[in-house]
Short mmCIF file of C-alpha atoms in Angstrom, two decimals:
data_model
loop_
_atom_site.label_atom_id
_atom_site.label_comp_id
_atom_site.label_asym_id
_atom_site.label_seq_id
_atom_site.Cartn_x
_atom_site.Cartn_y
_atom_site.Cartn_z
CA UNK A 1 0.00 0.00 0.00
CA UNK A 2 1.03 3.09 -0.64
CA UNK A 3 2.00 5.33 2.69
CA UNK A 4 1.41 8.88 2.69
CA UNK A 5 2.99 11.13 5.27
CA UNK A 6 1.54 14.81 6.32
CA UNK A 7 3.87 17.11 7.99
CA UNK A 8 3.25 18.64 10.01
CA UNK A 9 0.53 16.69 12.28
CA UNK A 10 -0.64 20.64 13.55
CA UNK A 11 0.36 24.15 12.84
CA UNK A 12 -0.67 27.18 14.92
CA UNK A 13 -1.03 30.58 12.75
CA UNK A 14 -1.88 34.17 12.94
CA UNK A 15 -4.41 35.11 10.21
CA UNK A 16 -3.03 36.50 7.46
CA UNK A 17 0.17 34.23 7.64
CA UNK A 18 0.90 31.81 5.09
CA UNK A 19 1.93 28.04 5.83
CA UNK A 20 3.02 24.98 4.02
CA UNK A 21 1.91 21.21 4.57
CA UNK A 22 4.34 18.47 3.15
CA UNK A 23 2.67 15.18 1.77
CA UNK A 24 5.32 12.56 1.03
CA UNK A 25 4.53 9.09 -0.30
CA UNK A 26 6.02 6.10 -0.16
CA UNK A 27 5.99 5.22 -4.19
CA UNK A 28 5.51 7.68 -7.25
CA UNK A 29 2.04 8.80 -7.64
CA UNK A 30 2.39 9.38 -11.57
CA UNK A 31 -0.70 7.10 -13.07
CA UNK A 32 0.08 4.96 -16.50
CA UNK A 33 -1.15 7.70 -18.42
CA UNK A 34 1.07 10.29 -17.28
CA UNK A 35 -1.03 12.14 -14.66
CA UNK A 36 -0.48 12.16 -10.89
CA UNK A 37 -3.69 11.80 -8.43
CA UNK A 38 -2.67 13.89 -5.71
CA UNK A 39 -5.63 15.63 -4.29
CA UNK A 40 -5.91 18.29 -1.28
CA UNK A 41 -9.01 17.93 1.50
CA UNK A 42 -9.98 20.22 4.33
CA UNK A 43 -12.09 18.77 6.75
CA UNK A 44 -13.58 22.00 8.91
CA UNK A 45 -15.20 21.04 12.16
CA UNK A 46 -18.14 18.88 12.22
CA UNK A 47 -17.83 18.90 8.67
CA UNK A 48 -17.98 16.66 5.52
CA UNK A 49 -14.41 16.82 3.86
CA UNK A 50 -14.04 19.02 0.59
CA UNK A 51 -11.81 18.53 -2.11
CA UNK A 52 -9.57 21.52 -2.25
CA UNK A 53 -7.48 20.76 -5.04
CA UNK A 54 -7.22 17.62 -7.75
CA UNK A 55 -4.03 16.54 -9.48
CA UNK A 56 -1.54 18.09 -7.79
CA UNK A 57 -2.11 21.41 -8.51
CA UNK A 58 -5.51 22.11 -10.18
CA UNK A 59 -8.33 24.44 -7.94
CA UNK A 60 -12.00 22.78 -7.58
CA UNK A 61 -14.45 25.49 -8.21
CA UNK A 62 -14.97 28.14 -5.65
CA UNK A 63 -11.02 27.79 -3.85
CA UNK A 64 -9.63 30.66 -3.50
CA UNK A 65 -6.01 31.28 -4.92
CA UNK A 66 -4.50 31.47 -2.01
CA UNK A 67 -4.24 27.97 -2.54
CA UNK A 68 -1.46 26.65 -4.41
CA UNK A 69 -0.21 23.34 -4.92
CA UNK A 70 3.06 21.88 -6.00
CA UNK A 71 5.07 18.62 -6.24
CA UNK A 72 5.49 15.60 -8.41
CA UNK A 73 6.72 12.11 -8.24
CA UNK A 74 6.84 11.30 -4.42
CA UNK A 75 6.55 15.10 -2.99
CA UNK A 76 3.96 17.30 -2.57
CA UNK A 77 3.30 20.97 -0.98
CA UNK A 78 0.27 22.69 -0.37
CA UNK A 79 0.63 26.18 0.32
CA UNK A 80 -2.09 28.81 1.61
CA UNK A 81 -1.52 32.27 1.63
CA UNK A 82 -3.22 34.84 3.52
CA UNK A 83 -4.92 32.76 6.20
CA UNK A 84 -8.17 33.52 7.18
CA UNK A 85 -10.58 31.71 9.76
CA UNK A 86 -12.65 30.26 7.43
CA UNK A 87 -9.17 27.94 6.38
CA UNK A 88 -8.98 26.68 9.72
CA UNK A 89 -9.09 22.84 9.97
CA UNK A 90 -8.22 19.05 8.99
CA UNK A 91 -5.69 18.98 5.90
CA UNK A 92 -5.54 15.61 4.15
CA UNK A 93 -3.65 14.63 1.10
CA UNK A 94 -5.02 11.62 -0.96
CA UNK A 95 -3.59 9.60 -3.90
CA UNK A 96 -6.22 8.20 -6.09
CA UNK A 97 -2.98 6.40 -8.52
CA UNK A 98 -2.94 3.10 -6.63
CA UNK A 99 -5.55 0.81 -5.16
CA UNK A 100 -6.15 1.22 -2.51
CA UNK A 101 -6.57 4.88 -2.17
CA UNK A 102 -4.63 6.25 0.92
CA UNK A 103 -5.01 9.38 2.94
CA UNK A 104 -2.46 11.09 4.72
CA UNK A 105 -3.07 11.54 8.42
CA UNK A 106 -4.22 14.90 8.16
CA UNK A 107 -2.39 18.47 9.69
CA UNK A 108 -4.31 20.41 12.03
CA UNK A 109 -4.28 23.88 11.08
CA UNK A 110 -5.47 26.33 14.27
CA UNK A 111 -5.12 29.82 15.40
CA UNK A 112 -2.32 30.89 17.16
CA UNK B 15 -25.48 21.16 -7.78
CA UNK B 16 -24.15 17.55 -6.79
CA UNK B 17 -26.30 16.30 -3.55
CA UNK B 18 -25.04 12.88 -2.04
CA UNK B 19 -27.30 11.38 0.78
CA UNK B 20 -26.60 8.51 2.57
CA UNK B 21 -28.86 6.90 4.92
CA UNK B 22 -28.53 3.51 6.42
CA UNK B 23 -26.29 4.11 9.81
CA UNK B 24 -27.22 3.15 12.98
CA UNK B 25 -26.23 1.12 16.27
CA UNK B 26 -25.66 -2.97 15.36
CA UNK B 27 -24.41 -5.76 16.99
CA UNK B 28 -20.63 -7.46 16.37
CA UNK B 29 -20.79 -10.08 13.57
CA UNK B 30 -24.54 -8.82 12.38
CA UNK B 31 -25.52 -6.99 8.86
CA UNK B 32 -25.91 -3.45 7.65
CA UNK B 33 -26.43 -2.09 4.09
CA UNK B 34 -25.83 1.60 3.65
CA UNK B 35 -27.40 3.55 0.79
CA UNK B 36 -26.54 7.00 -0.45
CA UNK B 37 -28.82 8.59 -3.08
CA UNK B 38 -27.05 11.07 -5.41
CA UNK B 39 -28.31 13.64 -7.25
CA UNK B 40 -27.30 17.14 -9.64
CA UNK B 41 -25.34 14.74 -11.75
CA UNK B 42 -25.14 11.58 -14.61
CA UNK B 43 -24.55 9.33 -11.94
CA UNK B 44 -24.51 6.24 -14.25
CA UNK B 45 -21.08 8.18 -15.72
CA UNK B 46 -19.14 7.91 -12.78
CA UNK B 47 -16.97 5.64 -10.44
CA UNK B 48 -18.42 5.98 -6.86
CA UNK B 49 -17.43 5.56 -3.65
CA UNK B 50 -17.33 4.59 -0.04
CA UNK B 51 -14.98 6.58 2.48
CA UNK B 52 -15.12 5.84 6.44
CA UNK B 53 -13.83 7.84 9.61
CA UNK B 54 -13.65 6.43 12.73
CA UNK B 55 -14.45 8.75 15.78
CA UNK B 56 -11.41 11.60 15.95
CA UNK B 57 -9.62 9.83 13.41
CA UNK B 58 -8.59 9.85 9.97
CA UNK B 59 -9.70 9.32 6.63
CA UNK B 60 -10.27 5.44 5.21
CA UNK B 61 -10.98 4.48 1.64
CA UNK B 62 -13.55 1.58 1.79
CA UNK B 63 -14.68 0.52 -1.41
CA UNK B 64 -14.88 2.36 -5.25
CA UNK B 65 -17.65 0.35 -8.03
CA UNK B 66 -17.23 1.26 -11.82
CA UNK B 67 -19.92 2.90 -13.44
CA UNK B 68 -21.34 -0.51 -14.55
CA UNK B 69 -20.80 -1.68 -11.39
CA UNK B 70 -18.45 -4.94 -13.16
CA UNK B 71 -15.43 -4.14 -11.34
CA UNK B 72 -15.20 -3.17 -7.68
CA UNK B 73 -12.28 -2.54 -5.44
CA UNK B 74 -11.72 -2.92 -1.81
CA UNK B 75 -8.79 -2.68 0.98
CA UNK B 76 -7.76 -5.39 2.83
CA UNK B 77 -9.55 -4.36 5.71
CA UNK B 78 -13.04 -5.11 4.54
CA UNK B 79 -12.50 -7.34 1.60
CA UNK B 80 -14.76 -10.62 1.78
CA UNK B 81 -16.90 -8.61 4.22
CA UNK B 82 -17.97 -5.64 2.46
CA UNK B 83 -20.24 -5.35 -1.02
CA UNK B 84 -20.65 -2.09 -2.55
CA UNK B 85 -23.29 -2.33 -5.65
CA UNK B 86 -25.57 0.32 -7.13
CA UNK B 87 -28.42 1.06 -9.31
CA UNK B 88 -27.97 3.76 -12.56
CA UNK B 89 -32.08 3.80 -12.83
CA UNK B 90 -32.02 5.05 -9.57
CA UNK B 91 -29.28 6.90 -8.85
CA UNK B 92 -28.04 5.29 -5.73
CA UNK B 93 -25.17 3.48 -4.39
CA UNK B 94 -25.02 0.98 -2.08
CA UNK B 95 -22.32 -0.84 1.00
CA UNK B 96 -23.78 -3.87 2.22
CA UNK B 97 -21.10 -4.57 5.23
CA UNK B 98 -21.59 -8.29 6.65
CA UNK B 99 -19.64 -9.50 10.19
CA UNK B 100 -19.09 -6.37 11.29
CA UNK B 101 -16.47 -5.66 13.71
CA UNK B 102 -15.92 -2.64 16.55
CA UNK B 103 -13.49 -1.39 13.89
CA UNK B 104 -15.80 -0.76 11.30
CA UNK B 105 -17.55 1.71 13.97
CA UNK B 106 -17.30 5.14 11.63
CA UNK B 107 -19.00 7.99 9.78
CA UNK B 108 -19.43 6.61 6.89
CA UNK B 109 -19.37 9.11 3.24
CA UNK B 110 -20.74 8.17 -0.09
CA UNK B 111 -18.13 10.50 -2.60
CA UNK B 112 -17.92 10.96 -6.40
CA UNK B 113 -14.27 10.30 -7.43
CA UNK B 114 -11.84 11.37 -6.98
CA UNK B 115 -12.85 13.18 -3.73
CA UNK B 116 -14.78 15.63 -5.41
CA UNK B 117 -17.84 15.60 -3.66
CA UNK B 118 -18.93 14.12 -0.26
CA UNK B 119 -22.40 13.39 1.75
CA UNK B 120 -23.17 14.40 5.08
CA UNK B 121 -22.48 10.76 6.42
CA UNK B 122 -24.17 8.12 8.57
CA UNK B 123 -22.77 6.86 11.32
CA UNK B 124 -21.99 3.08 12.02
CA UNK B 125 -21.58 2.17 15.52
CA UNK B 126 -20.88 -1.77 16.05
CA UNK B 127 -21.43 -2.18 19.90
CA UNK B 128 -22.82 -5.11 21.82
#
């Protein structure tokens, strides 16, 4: 199976800092047809997880651009700019390449 | 707009039956994959099971392979988990989601407790 490991497990910000979370997995995640399926969650309290970003790098509808993603192969960053309340919670990367899907373990993002 | 419902949850017994349904909506649903994503109480995120649109080729982890059936029906828009000797472990919220990720339900939880 393929691991994925989320650094860090929690950050503490001020709003209106940025942050990074690291997503590292354990084989490439580039598909057979050249594409990588690396996707970006946040979980918010209470709340049903929502895709933030799909394929490393690529904004659902409705994110903001102070999201960003980067990475390929085995590394991935997700970067938010400009923090704001409403970004507060559960960050998971996912890899849809391999069965079975994985999750990383998720980084708690709260307010300093 | 994409609605996902599941329905289903509730409180069962170790070893007994439960089938989950989720009825989706706002889409073609007969054009996608779909699939089954669990979280047990303060935990993480768990993959569970993913059916092809035909629903001929379905995919599971170890963890609930032999145990676990997830099926649907295109003429009525609705997938299915049918999860069979059920364990404390399987005790989760679970999510009905459109692949990859892209949309989620609201969840039902799954409580196995004697």
């Amino acid at each position: 199976d393929v691991v994925m490991t989320q650094t860090p497990p929690s950050l503490s910000v001020a709003i209106g800092q940025s942050v990074s979370i690291s997503c590292k997995s354990s084989q490439s995640l580039v598909y057979s047809d050249g594409k990588t399926y690396l996707h970006w969650l946040l979980q918010s309290s209470g709340r049903s997880p929502k895709r933030l970003i799909y394929q490393v790098s690529n904004l659902d509808s409705g994110v903001p651009d102070r999201f960003s993603g980067t990475g390929s192969q085995k590394d991935f960053t997700l970067k938010i700019s400009r923090v704001e309340a409403k970004d507060l919670g559960v960050y998971y990367c996912a890899q849809t390449t391999h069965f079975p899907y994985t999750f990383g373990a998720g980084t708690k993002l709260e307010l300093k | 707009e994409v609605q996902l419902v599941e329905s289903g949850g509730g409180l069962v017994q170790p070893g007994r039956s439960l089938k989950l349904s989720c009825a989706a909506s706002g889409f073609t649903f007969s054009n996608y994959y779909m699939a089954w994503v669990r979280q047990a109480p303060k935990k993480g995120l768990e993959w569970v099971a993913t059916i092809s649109t035909s629903g001929s080729r379905t995919y599971y982890p170890d963890s609930v392979k032999g145990r676990f059936t997830i099926s649907r029906d295109n003429a009525k828009s609705s997938l299915y988990l049918q999860m069979n000797s059920l364990k404390s472990e399987d005790t989760a919220t679970y999510y009905c989601a459109k692949p990859p990720f892209a949309y989620w339900g609201q969840g039902t939880l799954v409580t196995v407790s004697s």
